[in-house]
Coordinates of C-alpha atoms in Angstrom, one line a residue:
X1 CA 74.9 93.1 110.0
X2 CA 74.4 96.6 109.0
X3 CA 74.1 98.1 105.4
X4 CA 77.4 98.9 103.7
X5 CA 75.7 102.3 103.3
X6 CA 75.9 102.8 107.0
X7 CA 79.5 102.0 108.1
X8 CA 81.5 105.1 108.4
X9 CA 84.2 104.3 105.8
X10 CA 81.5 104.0 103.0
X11 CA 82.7 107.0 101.0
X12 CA 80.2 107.1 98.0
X13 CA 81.6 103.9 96.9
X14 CA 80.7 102.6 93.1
X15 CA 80.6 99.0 93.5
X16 CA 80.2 96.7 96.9
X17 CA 80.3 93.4 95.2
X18 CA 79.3 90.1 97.7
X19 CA 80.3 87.0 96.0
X20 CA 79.5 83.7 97.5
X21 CA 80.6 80.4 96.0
X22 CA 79.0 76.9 98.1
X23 CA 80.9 74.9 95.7
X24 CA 84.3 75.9 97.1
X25 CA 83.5 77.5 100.3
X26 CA 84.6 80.9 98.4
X27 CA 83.4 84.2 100.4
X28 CA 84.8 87.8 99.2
X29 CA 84.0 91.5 98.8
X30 CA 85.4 93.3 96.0
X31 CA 84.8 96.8 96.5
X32 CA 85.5 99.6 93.7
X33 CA 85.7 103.2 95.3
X34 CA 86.3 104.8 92.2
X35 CA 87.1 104.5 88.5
X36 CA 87.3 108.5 87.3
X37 CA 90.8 107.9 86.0
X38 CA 90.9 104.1 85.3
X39 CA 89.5 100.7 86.2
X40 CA 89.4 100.0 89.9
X41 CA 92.9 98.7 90.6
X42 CA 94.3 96.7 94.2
X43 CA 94.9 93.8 95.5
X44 CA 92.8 90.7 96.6
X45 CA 93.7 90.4 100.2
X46 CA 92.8 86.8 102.0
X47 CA 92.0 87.2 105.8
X48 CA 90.5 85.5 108.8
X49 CA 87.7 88.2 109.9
X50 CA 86.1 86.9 113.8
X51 CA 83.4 89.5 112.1
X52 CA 82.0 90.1 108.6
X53 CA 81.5 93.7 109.5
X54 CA 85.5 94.2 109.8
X55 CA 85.7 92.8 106.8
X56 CA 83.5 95.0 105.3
X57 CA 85.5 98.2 107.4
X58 CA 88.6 96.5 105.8
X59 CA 87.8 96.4 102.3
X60 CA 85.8 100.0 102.0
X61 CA 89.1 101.5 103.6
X62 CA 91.5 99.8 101.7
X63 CA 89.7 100.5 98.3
X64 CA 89.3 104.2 99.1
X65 CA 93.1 104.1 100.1
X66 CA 93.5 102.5 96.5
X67 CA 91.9 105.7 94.7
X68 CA 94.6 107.7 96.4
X69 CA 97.3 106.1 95.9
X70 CA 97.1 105.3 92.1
X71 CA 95.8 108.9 92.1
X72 CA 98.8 110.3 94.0
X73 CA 101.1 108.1 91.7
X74 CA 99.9 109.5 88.5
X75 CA 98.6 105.9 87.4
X76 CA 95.8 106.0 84.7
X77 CA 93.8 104.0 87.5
X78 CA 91.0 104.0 89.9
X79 CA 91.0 102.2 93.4
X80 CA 89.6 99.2 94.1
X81 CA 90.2 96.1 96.2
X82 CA 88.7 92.5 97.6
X83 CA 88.8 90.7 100.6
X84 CA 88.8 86.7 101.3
X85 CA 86.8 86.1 103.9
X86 CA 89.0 83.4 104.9
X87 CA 89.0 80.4 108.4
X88 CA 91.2 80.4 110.8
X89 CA 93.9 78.8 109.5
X90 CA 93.6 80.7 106.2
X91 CA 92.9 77.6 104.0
X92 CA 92.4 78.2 100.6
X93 CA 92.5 76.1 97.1
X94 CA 92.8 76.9 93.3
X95 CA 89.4 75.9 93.0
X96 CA 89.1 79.1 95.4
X97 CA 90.9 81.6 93.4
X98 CA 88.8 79.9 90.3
X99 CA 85.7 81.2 91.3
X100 CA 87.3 84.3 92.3
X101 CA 88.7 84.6 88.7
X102 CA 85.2 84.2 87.7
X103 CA 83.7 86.9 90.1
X104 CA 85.9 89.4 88.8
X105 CA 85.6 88.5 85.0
X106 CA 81.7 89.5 85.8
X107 CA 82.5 92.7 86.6
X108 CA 83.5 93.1 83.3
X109 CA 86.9 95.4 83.6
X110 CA 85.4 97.6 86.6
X111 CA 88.0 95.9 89.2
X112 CA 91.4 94.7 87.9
X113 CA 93.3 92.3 91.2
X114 CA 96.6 91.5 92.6
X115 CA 98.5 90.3 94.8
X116 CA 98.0 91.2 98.5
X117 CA 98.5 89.5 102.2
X118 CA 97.3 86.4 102.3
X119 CA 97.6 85.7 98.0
X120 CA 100.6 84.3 96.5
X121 CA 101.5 84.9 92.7
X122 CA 100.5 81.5 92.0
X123 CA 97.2 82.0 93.4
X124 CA 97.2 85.2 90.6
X125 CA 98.0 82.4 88.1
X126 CA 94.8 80.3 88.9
X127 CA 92.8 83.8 88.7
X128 CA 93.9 84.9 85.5
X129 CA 92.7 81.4 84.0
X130 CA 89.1 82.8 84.7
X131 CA 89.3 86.8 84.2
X132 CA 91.7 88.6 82.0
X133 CA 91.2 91.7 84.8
X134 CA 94.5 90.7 86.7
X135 CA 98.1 91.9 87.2
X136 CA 101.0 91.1 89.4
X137 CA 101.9 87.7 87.3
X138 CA 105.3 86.4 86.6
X139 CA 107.2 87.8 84.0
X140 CA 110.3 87.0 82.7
X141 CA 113.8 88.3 83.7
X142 CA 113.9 92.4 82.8
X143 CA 110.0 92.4 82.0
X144 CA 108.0 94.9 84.4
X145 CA 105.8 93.3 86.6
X146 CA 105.4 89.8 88.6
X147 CA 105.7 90.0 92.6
X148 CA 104.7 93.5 93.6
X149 CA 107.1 93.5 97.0
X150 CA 110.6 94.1 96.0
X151 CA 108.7 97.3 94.3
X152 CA 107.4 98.5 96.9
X153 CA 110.0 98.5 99.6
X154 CA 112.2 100.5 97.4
X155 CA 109.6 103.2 97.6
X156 CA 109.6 102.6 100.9
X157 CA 113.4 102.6 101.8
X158 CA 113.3 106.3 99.2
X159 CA 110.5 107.5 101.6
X160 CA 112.1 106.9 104.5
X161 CA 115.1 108.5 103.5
X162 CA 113.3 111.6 102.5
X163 CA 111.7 111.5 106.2
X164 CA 115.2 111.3 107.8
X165 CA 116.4 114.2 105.5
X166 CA 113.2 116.6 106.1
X167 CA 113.1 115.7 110.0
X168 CA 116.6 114.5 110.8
X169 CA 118.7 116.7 108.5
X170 CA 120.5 113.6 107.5
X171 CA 121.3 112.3 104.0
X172 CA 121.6 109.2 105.2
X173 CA 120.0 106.2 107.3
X174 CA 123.8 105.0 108.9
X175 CA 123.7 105.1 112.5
X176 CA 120.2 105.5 112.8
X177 CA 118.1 103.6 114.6
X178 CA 115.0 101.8 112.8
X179 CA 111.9 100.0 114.2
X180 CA 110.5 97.7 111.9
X181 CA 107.0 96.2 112.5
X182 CA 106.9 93.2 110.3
X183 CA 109.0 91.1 108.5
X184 CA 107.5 90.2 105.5
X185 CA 108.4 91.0 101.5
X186 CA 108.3 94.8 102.2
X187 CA 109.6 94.9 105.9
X188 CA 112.8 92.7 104.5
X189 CA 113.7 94.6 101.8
X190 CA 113.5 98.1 103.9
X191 CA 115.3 96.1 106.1
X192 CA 117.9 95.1 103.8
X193 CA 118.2 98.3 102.3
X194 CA 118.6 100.2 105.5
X195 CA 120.9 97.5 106.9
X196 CA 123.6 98.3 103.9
X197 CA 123.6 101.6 104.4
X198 CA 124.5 101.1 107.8
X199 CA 121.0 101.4 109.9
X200 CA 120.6 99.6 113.4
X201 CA 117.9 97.0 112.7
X202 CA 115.3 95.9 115.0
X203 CA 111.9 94.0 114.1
X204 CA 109.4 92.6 115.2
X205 CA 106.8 89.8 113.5
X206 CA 103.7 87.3 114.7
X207 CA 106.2 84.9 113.0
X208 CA 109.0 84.5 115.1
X209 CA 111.0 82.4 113.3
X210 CA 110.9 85.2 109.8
X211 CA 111.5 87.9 112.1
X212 CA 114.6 85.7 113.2
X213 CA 115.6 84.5 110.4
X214 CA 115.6 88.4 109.0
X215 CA 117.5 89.9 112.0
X216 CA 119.7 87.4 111.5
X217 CA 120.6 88.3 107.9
X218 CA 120.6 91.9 108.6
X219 CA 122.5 91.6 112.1
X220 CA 119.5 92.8 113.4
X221 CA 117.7 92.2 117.1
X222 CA 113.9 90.5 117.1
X223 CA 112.1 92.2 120.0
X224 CA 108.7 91.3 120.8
X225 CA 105.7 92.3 119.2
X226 CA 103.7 94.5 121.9
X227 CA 107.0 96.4 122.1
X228 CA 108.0 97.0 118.4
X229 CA 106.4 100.5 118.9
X230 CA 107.4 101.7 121.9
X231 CA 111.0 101.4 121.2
X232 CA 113.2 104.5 121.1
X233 CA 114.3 105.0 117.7
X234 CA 114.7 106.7 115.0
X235 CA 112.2 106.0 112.5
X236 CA 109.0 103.8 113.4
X237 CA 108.7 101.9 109.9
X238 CA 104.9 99.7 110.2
X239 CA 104.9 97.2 107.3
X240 CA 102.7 94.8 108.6
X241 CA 98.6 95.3 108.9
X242 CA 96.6 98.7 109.6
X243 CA 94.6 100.4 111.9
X244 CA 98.3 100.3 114.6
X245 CA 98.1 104.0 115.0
X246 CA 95.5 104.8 117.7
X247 CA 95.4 107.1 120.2
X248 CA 96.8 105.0 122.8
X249 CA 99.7 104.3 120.2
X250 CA 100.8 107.3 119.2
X251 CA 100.6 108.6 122.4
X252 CA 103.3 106.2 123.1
X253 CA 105.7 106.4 120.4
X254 CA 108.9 107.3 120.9
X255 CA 110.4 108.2 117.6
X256 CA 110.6 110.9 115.2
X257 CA 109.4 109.4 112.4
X258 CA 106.6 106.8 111.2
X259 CA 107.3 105.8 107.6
X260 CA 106.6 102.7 106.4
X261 CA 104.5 100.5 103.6
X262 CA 101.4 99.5 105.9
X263 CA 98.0 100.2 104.5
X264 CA 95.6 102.5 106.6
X265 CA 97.7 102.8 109.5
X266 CA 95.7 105.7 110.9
X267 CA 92.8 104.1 113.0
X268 CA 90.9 107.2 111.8
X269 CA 91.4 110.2 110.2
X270 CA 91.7 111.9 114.2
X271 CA 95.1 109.9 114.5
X272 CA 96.7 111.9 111.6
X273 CA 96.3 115.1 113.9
X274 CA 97.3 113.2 117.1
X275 CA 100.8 111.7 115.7
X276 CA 101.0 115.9 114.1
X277 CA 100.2 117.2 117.3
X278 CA 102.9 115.3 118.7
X279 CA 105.7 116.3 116.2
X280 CA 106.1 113.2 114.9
X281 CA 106.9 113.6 110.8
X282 CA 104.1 110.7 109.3
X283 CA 104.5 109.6 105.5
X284 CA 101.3 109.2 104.3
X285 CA 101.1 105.2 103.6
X286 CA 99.8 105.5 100.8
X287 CA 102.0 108.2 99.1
X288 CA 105.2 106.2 100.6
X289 CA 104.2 102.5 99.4
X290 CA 103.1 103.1 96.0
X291 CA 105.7 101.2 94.4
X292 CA 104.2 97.8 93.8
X293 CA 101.1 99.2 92.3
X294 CA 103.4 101.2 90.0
X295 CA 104.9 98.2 89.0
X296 CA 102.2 95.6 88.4
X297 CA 100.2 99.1 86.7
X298 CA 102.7 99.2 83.9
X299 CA 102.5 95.9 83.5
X300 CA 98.7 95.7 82.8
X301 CA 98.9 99.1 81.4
X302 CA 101.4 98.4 79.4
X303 CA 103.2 101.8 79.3
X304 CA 106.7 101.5 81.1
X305 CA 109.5 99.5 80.8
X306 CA 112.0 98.4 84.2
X307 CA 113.8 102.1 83.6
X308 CA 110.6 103.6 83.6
X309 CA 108.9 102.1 86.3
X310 CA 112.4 102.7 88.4
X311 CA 111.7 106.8 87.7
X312 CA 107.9 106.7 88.6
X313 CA 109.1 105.1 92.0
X314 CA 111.6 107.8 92.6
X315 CA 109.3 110.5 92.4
X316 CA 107.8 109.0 95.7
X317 CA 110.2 111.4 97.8
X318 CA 109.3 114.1 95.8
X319 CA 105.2 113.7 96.3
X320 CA 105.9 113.1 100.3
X321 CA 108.4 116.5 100.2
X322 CA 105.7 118.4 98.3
X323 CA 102.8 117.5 101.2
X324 CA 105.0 117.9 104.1
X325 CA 105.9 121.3 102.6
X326 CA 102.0 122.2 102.3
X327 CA 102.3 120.9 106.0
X328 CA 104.5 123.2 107.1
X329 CA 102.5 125.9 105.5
X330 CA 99.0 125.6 106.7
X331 CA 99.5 123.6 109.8
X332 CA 97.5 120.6 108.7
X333 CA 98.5 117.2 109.1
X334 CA 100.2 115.4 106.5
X335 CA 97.8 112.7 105.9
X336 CA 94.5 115.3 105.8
X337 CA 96.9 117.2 103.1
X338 CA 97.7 114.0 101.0
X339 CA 94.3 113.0 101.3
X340 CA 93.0 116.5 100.0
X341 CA 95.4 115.8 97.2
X342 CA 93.8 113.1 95.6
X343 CA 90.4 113.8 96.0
X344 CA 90.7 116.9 93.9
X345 CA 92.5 114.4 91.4
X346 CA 89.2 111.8 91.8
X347 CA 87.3 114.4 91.1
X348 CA 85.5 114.7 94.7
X349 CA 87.7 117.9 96.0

């Protein structure tokens, strides 16, 4: 296994943190890419990697995209994240998440987790018995924070909306077509959302029976998963895993628009001029999904109540106008512009 120093998405990283428990089979990275305007803050994402170097690739990506997007959001927060090198059928116990707790109490405040794929909010609880460095847990009714999801698919839904308007000239998602890729907590609340306003639905999921379950409350259609992004539509909303926009993709799409609450959907930074080159409007993913980290932010943060974290979401349309506008005006790609953005705020412009 190479060095973490040699793979290409090592960006000057602060921390690479291997943590390796025999007692309860526990394997993770945490990685903190920054912490110029806060603690490292992201998720703790559980996932069966065939290779340790993908997970690696997967958590030096996703941290970086963590330093962006609390950047981009105005959060008093760096970017950080950690992976769960987890077996195939993603088995995991409290005991687990205890020594997890424990690895990120060591790091003393560098890395605060949440919730991400693969971690529930009771697996938050059993973390935050061992480390004080967590958000994301359940609150009670009107208190900000608890499950980050319903958050961020609201800033999805708004930056889709802004999409259709900048592309489409439309003020509003009825009658249009959207493609969703996933039909988890984000993809069924943008699903939901678009669905009352009068959007045609159609999804796709590895989990057939969720994505039928969902098309079914929406009066939406399930295709199959290898199709999901070759369908013609109107918007091409990914809200399932990263890395789906290649070159092979893109050069297949055959929409408009690709907004939607995926992390790292670019396979590389070459995509973001590919899916531009092709006139395709792209929200940046992590402009456009901000939301949950907003929420669970003020929660550990402690400096916004539901109204206020309501506002900070619904400047996510605003920040997605502002770089498609600087777009429009130099001829760069959205995603190089958004990610100029915040590495002037991170100091590294």
């Amino acid at each position: 296994m190479q060095s973490p120093w040699d793979y290409p998405d090592f960006d000057d990283h602060e921390v690479v943190h291997f943590v390796t428990d025999a007692n309860t089979g526990l394997k993770a990275i945490i990685a903190v890419h920054s912490t110029h305007l806060g603690p490292g803050a992201g998720g703790t994402r559980l996932w069966h990697y065939p290779n340790r170097g993908d997970a690696i690739r997967d958590v030096l990506r996703l941290s970086r995209g963590m330093s962006y997007k609390n950047a981009m959001a105005g959060l008093a927060l760096g970017g950080g994240k950690a992976v769960i090198l987890a077996d195939e059928a993603r088995t995991k116990s409290d005991e687990m998440f205890a020594a997890f707790g424990r690895s990120v109490e060591g790091l003393c405040g560098k890395y605060v987790t949440a919730e991400d794929v693969g971690v529930t909010v009771p697996d938050l609880v059993e973390v935050s018995r061992h480390t004080r460095y967590v958000s994301g847990l359940p609150v009670e009714a009107g208190a900000v924070g608890g499950d980050p999801g319903p958050h961020t698919s609201y800033g999805v839904f708004l930056g889709i909306k802004a999409a259709v308007r900048s592309k489409l000239g439309k003020g509003s998602v009825a009658g249009l077509h959207i493609a969703i890729q996933g039909a988890g907590s984000v993809a069924s609340g943008v699903a939901r959302r678009a669905a009352e306003e009068g959007a045609r639905i159609s999804l796709a999921d590895i989990d057939g029976a969720r994505a039928q379950k969902l098309a079914d409350e929406v009066g939406g259609v399930v295709v199959p998963v290898n199709e999901i992004m070759t369908l013609e539509a109107d918007v091409l909303s990914p809200n399932a895993l990263g890395a789906i926009l290649t070159a092979e993709s893109i050069a297949a799409l055959r929409v408009p628009i690709v907004a939607g609450g995926a992390n790292n959907q670019l396979a590389t930074p070459a995509e973001g001029d590919l899916i531009h080159q092709r006139g395709i409007l792209y929200a940046p993913d992590y402009v456009i999904n901000a939301g949950g980290i907003i929420n669970v932010a003020s929660e550990y943060l402690k400096d916004a109540d539901e109204a206020g974290v309501k506002a900070r979401i619904e400047q996510i349309p605003g920040r997605l106008e502002t770089i498609w506008a600087e777009s429009d005006t130099t001829g760069r790609n959205p995603a190089a512009v958004a990610d100029a953005m915040a590495r002037r705020l991170i100091g590294r412009g």
